Amino acid sequence: MTRLFGVASAAMQIEGAAGTAGRTASIWDVFATLPGRIEDGSSPARAADHHARWSTDLDLLAALGVDAYRLTLSWSRVQPGGTGPVNPAGLDFYDALVDGLLARGIEPWVSLYRWDLPLELMLEGGWLRRDTAERFGDYAAAVAARLGDRVGAWASLEDPFPHLALGHAVGVDAPGLTLLGGALPVTHHLLLGHARATAALRAAGAGRVGLINHHTTVRPAGPSGRDRWAAAFYDEYHNRQFADPVLLGRYPDRLLALPGVPDGVIADGDLAAIAAPLDFYGVSYEHPVVVAAVPENRSVPLTLVPLEGVPRTAGDLPIDPPALEQVLVDLARRYPHLPPVVVTTGGAFDDRPDGDDRPRIAFLDEHLAAVDRAAGRGVPVAGYFHWSLLDGWAGTPGHVRTGLVRVDPDTLERTPRAAFAHYRDLIAHRSGDTSVTAPADRPARS
């Protein structure tokens, strides 16, 4: 797999058209109606209106000059209710997207699932039920039958860790469950769904198949043994809960020992199916994590504390590009047979009245440099996807400004930011080697 440049987006964040052309409700459509759940009170009903403006958005991709575009599919748009016949209008939409990308010389990368479970499946138990994994395999087979001859690469799941932790363990994201350590069945059924989808894609003769997972560095807040234990546990919880089964065929021991994990969740043959070989492994990175022990809290005996002394995004997330390098190096050391790695990162930044986009440009350049350093240390980096093409609706935070293209919240007009031109020039002037580093005259962050 050659080194490639791309951008990524997610169906829930940009499509809108929530009740259009046969799409039924997902868990996020309902969650967004609950008072106080979405910070700005918005919903995904309109988002960036990509469903109606997709051709314009593909023209922007062509102007950007990317090799590939990674999109996610809305399960509720393709298969209303998550079972039964597919929705022809839903598949027609994605069929047109794929053909439109190919017509513009852009390779389609498709993720089957990123957090937006059909509501009807949730009402039957969602990812707590093993049957949801089987239904996910059926959905994958239906999509592959329609799009499999033209999609360059497939991800079964995209960022399952935040979906598990925020949506099912602590309940701040959809579907709002607070299972804490008892959420391991959700993890296992998501991974079993990955196995069923991977098998369906392989059977259909689809292209490259992988999984995209969320990773971070984890640091203890202090030198105490309790803080070090808390950091080690959280590293297993965040970084290894999904990666170990996929890449090693087993779960970390400490996770299996959590209270509330029921017997009989893992059936014979499950882990072997989950660990089937992949063609690539996607790494999503946002920011490092600092962990402190809270022994008096028996249900969750640790907490995440702010990382001080570094710049921050508009979402108040710490910016620490060297941590991305460390994430990638640690991953390659932990998993000797790591497939080619595709990296995704991005951040939200406020628009300045003068159009100054230097913080976003610096973020892009510094993280690309971190990816290059990791590649120089032996990590099999295959590509980079910037998050994201468009501003969009990001769930609990509401509307966010992560896009290389600004989307006016009222008119939905698209306006490329300065970082768009910067990334375009970086792609156009790359050399023939495997570097993804930006030009040396990168602007300073201010």
XYZ file of C-alpha atoms in Angstrom:
446
model
C 0.000 0.000 0.000
C 1.586 3.287 -1.074
C 1.577 6.400 1.085
C -1.545 8.423 0.394
C -3.153 11.694 1.427
C -6.848 12.005 2.122
C -9.570 13.592 4.189
C -12.400 11.973 6.108
C -15.977 12.707 7.142
C -18.798 10.852 8.894
C -22.391 10.362 7.782
C -23.938 11.533 11.046
C -21.776 14.647 11.086
C -22.423 15.975 7.590
C -25.288 14.253 5.743
C -28.384 15.721 7.356
C -31.599 14.615 5.603
C -32.435 12.648 8.730
C -35.940 11.711 7.610
C -35.369 11.785 3.873
C -35.460 9.078 1.207
C -36.195 6.179 3.522
C -33.689 6.886 6.280
C -35.062 5.988 9.700
C -33.938 7.204 13.113
C -30.604 6.311 14.650
C -29.733 6.463 18.340
C -28.233 9.929 17.838
C -31.432 11.351 16.342
C -33.259 10.474 19.550
C -30.403 11.309 21.927
C -30.191 14.826 20.464
C -33.813 15.484 21.510
C -33.067 14.892 25.206
C -32.767 18.160 27.166
C -29.203 19.165 28.021
C -27.509 16.351 26.119
C -26.140 18.424 23.204
C -24.053 21.402 24.276
C -25.438 23.852 21.719
C -28.920 22.326 21.558
C -28.554 21.313 17.901
C -29.346 18.045 16.139
C -28.066 16.032 13.155
C -31.274 16.695 11.202
C -29.557 19.149 8.848
C -25.850 18.975 9.767
C -23.896 20.190 6.696
C -26.636 19.105 4.248
C -24.170 16.879 2.417
C -27.003 14.613 1.281
C -28.256 17.407 -0.985
C -24.890 19.070 -1.721
C -22.704 16.023 -2.255
C -21.685 16.922 -5.810
C -20.415 20.340 -4.698
C -18.522 18.674 -1.865
C -16.898 16.187 -4.237
C -15.785 19.115 -6.401
C -14.079 20.524 -3.314
C -12.302 17.200 -2.829
C -11.124 17.313 -6.431
C -9.831 20.857 -5.940
C -8.002 19.705 -2.820
C -6.186 17.047 -4.828
C -6.501 14.195 -2.342
C -5.770 10.598 -3.292
C -8.630 9.198 -1.232
C -11.748 10.190 0.667
C -13.017 8.210 3.644
C -16.735 8.345 4.268
C -18.967 6.451 6.641
C -22.340 4.989 5.767
C -25.537 5.518 7.716
C -26.827 2.043 8.564
C -30.306 3.568 9.010
C -30.160 4.991 5.492
C -29.072 1.719 3.899
C -31.174 -0.705 5.945
C -33.963 1.023 7.891
C -34.362 -0.599 11.265
C -31.089 -2.483 10.895
C -32.689 -5.654 9.515
C -34.550 -6.839 6.461
C -34.524 -5.431 2.939
C -32.217 -2.594 1.996
C -33.504 0.862 1.150
C -32.851 1.367 -2.589
C -32.745 5.156 -2.245
C -30.110 4.891 0.469
C -27.856 2.663 -1.584
C -28.469 4.857 -4.634
C -27.082 7.828 -2.693
C -23.871 6.026 -1.746
C -23.607 4.522 -5.216
C -23.638 8.040 -6.680
C -21.042 9.173 -4.134
C -18.682 6.341 -5.027
C -19.087 6.917 -8.756
C -18.633 10.651 -8.253
C -15.377 10.099 -6.395
C -14.037 7.751 -9.050
C -14.997 10.193 -11.805
C -12.849 12.791 -10.047
C -9.888 10.450 -9.654
C -10.373 9.935 -5.910
C -10.283 6.495 -4.289
C -13.321 5.773 -2.078
C -12.626 4.428 1.410
C -15.796 3.335 3.187
C -16.397 2.794 6.903
C -19.509 0.764 7.602
C -20.205 2.018 11.125
C -19.371 5.023 13.269
C -21.669 5.225 16.285
C -25.106 5.670 14.629
C -26.930 2.420 15.391
C -30.465 2.165 13.962
C -32.927 2.991 16.721
C -34.948 -0.193 16.232
C -31.881 -2.323 16.954
C -31.188 -0.288 20.090
C -34.731 -0.861 21.323
C -34.043 -4.592 21.037
C -30.864 -4.291 23.124
C -28.351 -2.784 20.718
C -24.750 -3.914 21.034
C -25.565 -5.682 24.295
C -27.127 -8.394 22.132
C -25.019 -10.839 20.173
C -27.625 -10.814 17.430
C -26.703 -7.205 16.560
C -23.310 -8.465 15.384
C -25.046 -10.940 13.089
C -27.282 -8.190 11.711
C -24.181 -6.080 11.101
C -22.734 -8.876 9.001
C -25.917 -8.944 6.909
C -25.693 -5.180 6.424
C -22.053 -5.464 5.331
C -22.949 -8.133 2.790
C -25.729 -5.984 1.322
C -23.445 -2.964 0.969
C -20.616 -5.017 -0.523
C -22.971 -6.506 -3.102
C -23.775 -3.010 -4.358
C -20.496 -1.101 -3.902
C -17.818 -3.759 -3.539
C -16.540 -3.586 -7.101
C -15.578 0.095 -6.782
C -14.523 0.786 -3.192
C -10.767 0.754 -2.679
C -10.720 0.034 1.051
C -13.243 -0.856 3.734
C -13.282 -0.350 7.490
C -15.761 -2.449 9.421
C -15.804 -0.162 12.467
C -14.549 3.380 12.905
C -13.559 4.549 16.397
C -15.375 1.891 18.436
C -13.618 2.884 21.679
C -15.359 6.271 22.141
C -18.659 4.618 21.207
C -18.109 2.027 23.921
C -16.728 4.319 26.621
C -18.760 7.486 26.141
C -21.965 5.902 24.896
C -22.189 2.695 26.906
C -19.928 3.001 29.974
C -20.419 6.584 31.210
C -23.411 7.635 29.118
C -22.455 11.100 27.872
C -22.914 10.039 24.222
C -25.692 8.062 22.560
C -27.212 5.715 23.564
C -26.585 7.092 27.054
C -25.962 3.844 28.960
C -23.955 3.853 32.206
C -22.726 0.276 32.365
C -19.181 1.131 33.541
C -17.160 -2.102 33.686
C -20.239 -4.070 32.698
C -19.958 -2.730 29.150
C -17.543 -5.459 28.003
C -20.359 -7.327 26.177
C -20.730 -4.204 24.020
C -17.024 -4.341 23.193
C -17.215 -8.006 22.314
C -20.304 -7.684 20.161
C -18.829 -4.706 18.300
C -15.744 -6.809 17.611
C -17.858 -9.799 16.645
C -19.673 -7.473 14.254
C -16.266 -6.529 12.849
C -15.536 -10.229 12.324
C -18.871 -10.874 10.615
C -18.507 -7.794 8.395
C -14.930 -8.677 7.475
C -15.993 -12.185 6.482
C -18.868 -10.794 4.397
C -16.587 -8.310 2.642
C -14.008 -11.016 1.903
C -16.714 -13.334 0.572
C -17.908 -10.579 -1.771
C -14.393 -10.083 -3.133
C -14.177 -6.565 -1.722
C -10.911 -4.622 -1.712
C -8.676 -4.008 1.280
C -10.349 -4.528 4.636
C -9.367 -3.095 8.004
C -10.552 -1.434 11.181
C -10.061 2.111 12.499
C -9.453 2.477 16.212
C -8.905 5.331 18.657
C -5.499 5.495 20.389
C -3.726 7.857 22.768
C -0.754 8.124 25.095
C -1.537 7.642 28.784
C 0.564 9.303 31.488
C 0.257 9.043 35.284
C -0.577 12.328 36.995
C 2.134 11.735 39.589
C 4.824 9.300 40.704
C 2.698 7.402 43.218
C 2.092 3.714 42.764
C -1.648 4.358 42.661
C -1.331 6.839 39.796
C 0.957 4.494 37.896
C -1.529 1.642 38.354
C -4.400 3.871 37.221
C -2.469 4.887 34.093
C -1.585 1.275 33.280
C -5.200 0.213 33.692
C -6.483 3.074 31.538
C -3.939 2.244 28.844
C -5.417 -1.261 28.659
C -8.936 0.150 28.702
C -8.394 2.771 25.996
C -5.634 1.410 23.774
C -5.837 -2.366 24.119
C -9.529 -3.177 24.655
C -10.124 -3.359 20.893
C -6.585 -3.674 19.531
C -5.535 -6.755 21.521
C -8.423 -8.959 20.308
C -7.986 -7.789 16.707
C -4.189 -7.974 16.567
C -3.391 -10.629 19.209
C -6.584 -12.666 19.519
C -7.127 -12.049 23.229
C -8.463 -9.481 25.699
C -6.284 -7.811 28.357
C -6.587 -9.784 31.597
C -7.552 -6.803 33.744
C -10.559 -6.048 31.560
C -11.867 -9.595 31.838
C -11.606 -9.296 35.624
C -13.816 -6.202 35.838
C -16.918 -6.548 38.030
C -20.136 -6.864 36.083
C -18.704 -8.835 33.160
C -21.151 -11.713 32.622
C -20.077 -15.260 31.890
C -20.610 -16.757 28.474
C -20.194 -13.594 26.398
C -17.169 -14.944 24.511
C -18.091 -18.093 22.603
C -15.704 -20.657 21.155
C -14.269 -19.404 17.900
C -15.103 -15.743 18.500
C -11.567 -14.537 19.135
C -10.156 -16.429 16.173
C -12.737 -14.776 13.922
C -12.052 -11.344 15.414
C -8.308 -11.761 14.848
C -8.601 -12.592 11.135
C -5.808 -10.837 9.195
C -6.333 -7.219 8.134
C -4.988 -5.302 5.157
C -4.593 -2.087 7.155
C -5.079 -0.754 10.673
C -6.441 2.760 11.135
C -5.280 4.937 14.026
C -7.416 7.888 15.133
C -5.596 10.261 17.455
C -6.855 13.394 19.207
C -4.815 14.193 22.307
C -2.828 12.619 25.157
C -4.437 11.591 28.436
C -3.229 12.132 32.014
C -4.687 9.796 34.646
C -4.879 10.083 38.435
C -6.071 7.466 40.909
C -9.252 8.160 42.896
C -9.294 5.198 45.301
C -12.306 6.486 47.245
C -14.481 6.121 44.128
C -15.052 2.388 44.021
C -17.047 2.341 40.785
C -14.458 4.320 38.754
C -11.220 4.530 40.802
C -9.461 6.905 38.395
C -10.003 10.224 36.674
C -8.614 12.089 33.682
C -6.873 15.345 34.596
C -5.973 18.288 32.320
C -2.608 18.339 30.572
C -1.062 21.718 31.333
C 1.457 23.803 29.422
C 0.363 23.016 25.851
C -1.849 24.843 23.317
C -5.487 23.824 23.080
C -8.131 23.498 20.391
C -11.424 25.386 20.393
C -12.869 22.307 22.069
C -10.325 22.736 24.898
C -8.393 19.612 23.924
C -4.613 19.668 24.428
C -2.436 19.829 21.315
C 0.627 17.588 21.654
C 1.907 16.275 18.284
C 4.838 14.300 19.784
C 2.229 12.158 21.530
C 1.004 11.003 18.110
C 4.521 9.861 17.253
C 4.640 7.939 20.529
C 1.221 6.360 19.909
C 2.426 4.991 16.582
C 5.790 3.788 17.889
C 4.156 2.093 20.891
C 1.664 0.403 18.588
C 4.392 -1.032 16.363
C 6.342 -2.288 19.385
C 3.307 -3.870 21.020
C 2.084 -5.620 17.866
C 4.980 -7.144 15.888
C 2.734 -8.097 12.952
C 1.018 -4.729 12.706
C -0.541 -4.204 9.246
C 0.092 -0.982 7.304
C -1.128 1.953 9.393
C -3.365 4.764 8.187
C -3.475 7.791 10.518
C -6.345 10.223 11.124
C -6.193 13.368 13.227
C -7.726 16.824 13.299
C -8.912 19.586 15.597
C -11.511 22.326 15.913
C -10.377 25.946 15.757
C -12.282 29.209 15.971
C -12.570 31.375 12.881
C -10.767 34.686 13.302
C -12.228 37.896 11.866
C -9.150 38.427 9.698
C -9.265 34.883 8.317
C -6.002 33.957 10.047
C -5.891 30.146 9.971
C -2.381 29.666 11.325
C -3.404 27.539 14.334
C -5.142 25.004 12.079
C -2.240 24.991 9.610
C 0.288 24.540 12.391
C -1.779 21.678 13.819
C -1.766 19.959 10.434
C 1.952 20.447 9.841
C 3.056 19.414 13.315
C 1.013 16.226 13.258
C 2.233 15.317 9.781
C 5.782 15.790 11.041
C 4.995 13.449 13.949
C 3.736 10.825 11.496
C 6.964 11.136 9.505
C 9.102 10.735 12.611
C 7.191 7.588 13.514
C 7.685 6.220 9.999
C 11.391 6.944 10.345
C 11.384 4.804 13.493
C 9.966 1.812 11.661
C 6.204 2.261 11.918
C 4.587 0.987 8.670
C 2.709 4.209 7.889
C 0.655 3.893 4.700
C -1.282 7.145 4.650
C -2.842 10.120 6.375
C -6.476 11.266 6.441
C -7.167 14.730 7.825
C -10.295 15.157 9.923
C -12.293 16.626 8.365
C -13.335 18.012 4.989
C -16.332 19.986 6.296
C -17.498 21.551 9.514
C -20.236 19.364 10.896
C -22.330 18.053 13.757
C -20.215 16.045 16.191
C -22.708 14.641 18.655
C -22.471 15.876 22.238
C -20.486 19.057 21.358
C -23.004 19.957 18.641
C -21.633 21.841 15.650
C -17.828 21.935 15.439
C -15.330 23.765 13.231
C -13.040 20.897 12.279
C -13.326 21.368 8.529
C -10.782 22.446 5.990
C -13.948 23.948 4.507
C -16.083 26.285 6.605
C -19.818 25.586 6.510
C -21.920 28.617 7.397
C -24.313 27.452 10.136
C -27.201 29.453 8.661
C -26.769 29.383 4.877
C -24.638 26.200 4.686
C -22.393 28.005 2.183
C -19.002 26.314 1.766
C -15.845 28.441 2.062
C -12.398 26.808 1.943
C -10.178 27.982 4.777
C -6.502 28.837 4.384
C -5.634 25.351 5.663
C -7.426 23.934 2.613
C -4.992 25.690 0.261
C -2.083 24.716 2.492
C -2.980 21.027 2.427
C -3.651 21.239 -1.323
C -0.176 22.671 -1.917
C 1.417 20.109 0.365
C -0.186 17.289 -1.632
C 0.676 18.853 -4.986
C 4.340 19.393 -4.125
C 5.084 16.137 -2.325
C 8.203 14.393 -3.476
C 8.428 10.850 -4.759
C 9.560 9.487 -1.394
C 7.320 8.331 1.444
C 7.369 11.578 3.435
C 4.121 13.203 4.469
C 5.864 16.184 6.058
C 4.743 19.682 5.118
C 7.164 22.158 3.512
C 9.879 23.603 5.715
C 8.400 27.117 5.632
C 5.415 26.134 7.776
C 3.822 29.072 9.617
C 4.187 29.420 13.357
C 1.228 28.796 15.623
C -0.137 31.973 17.149
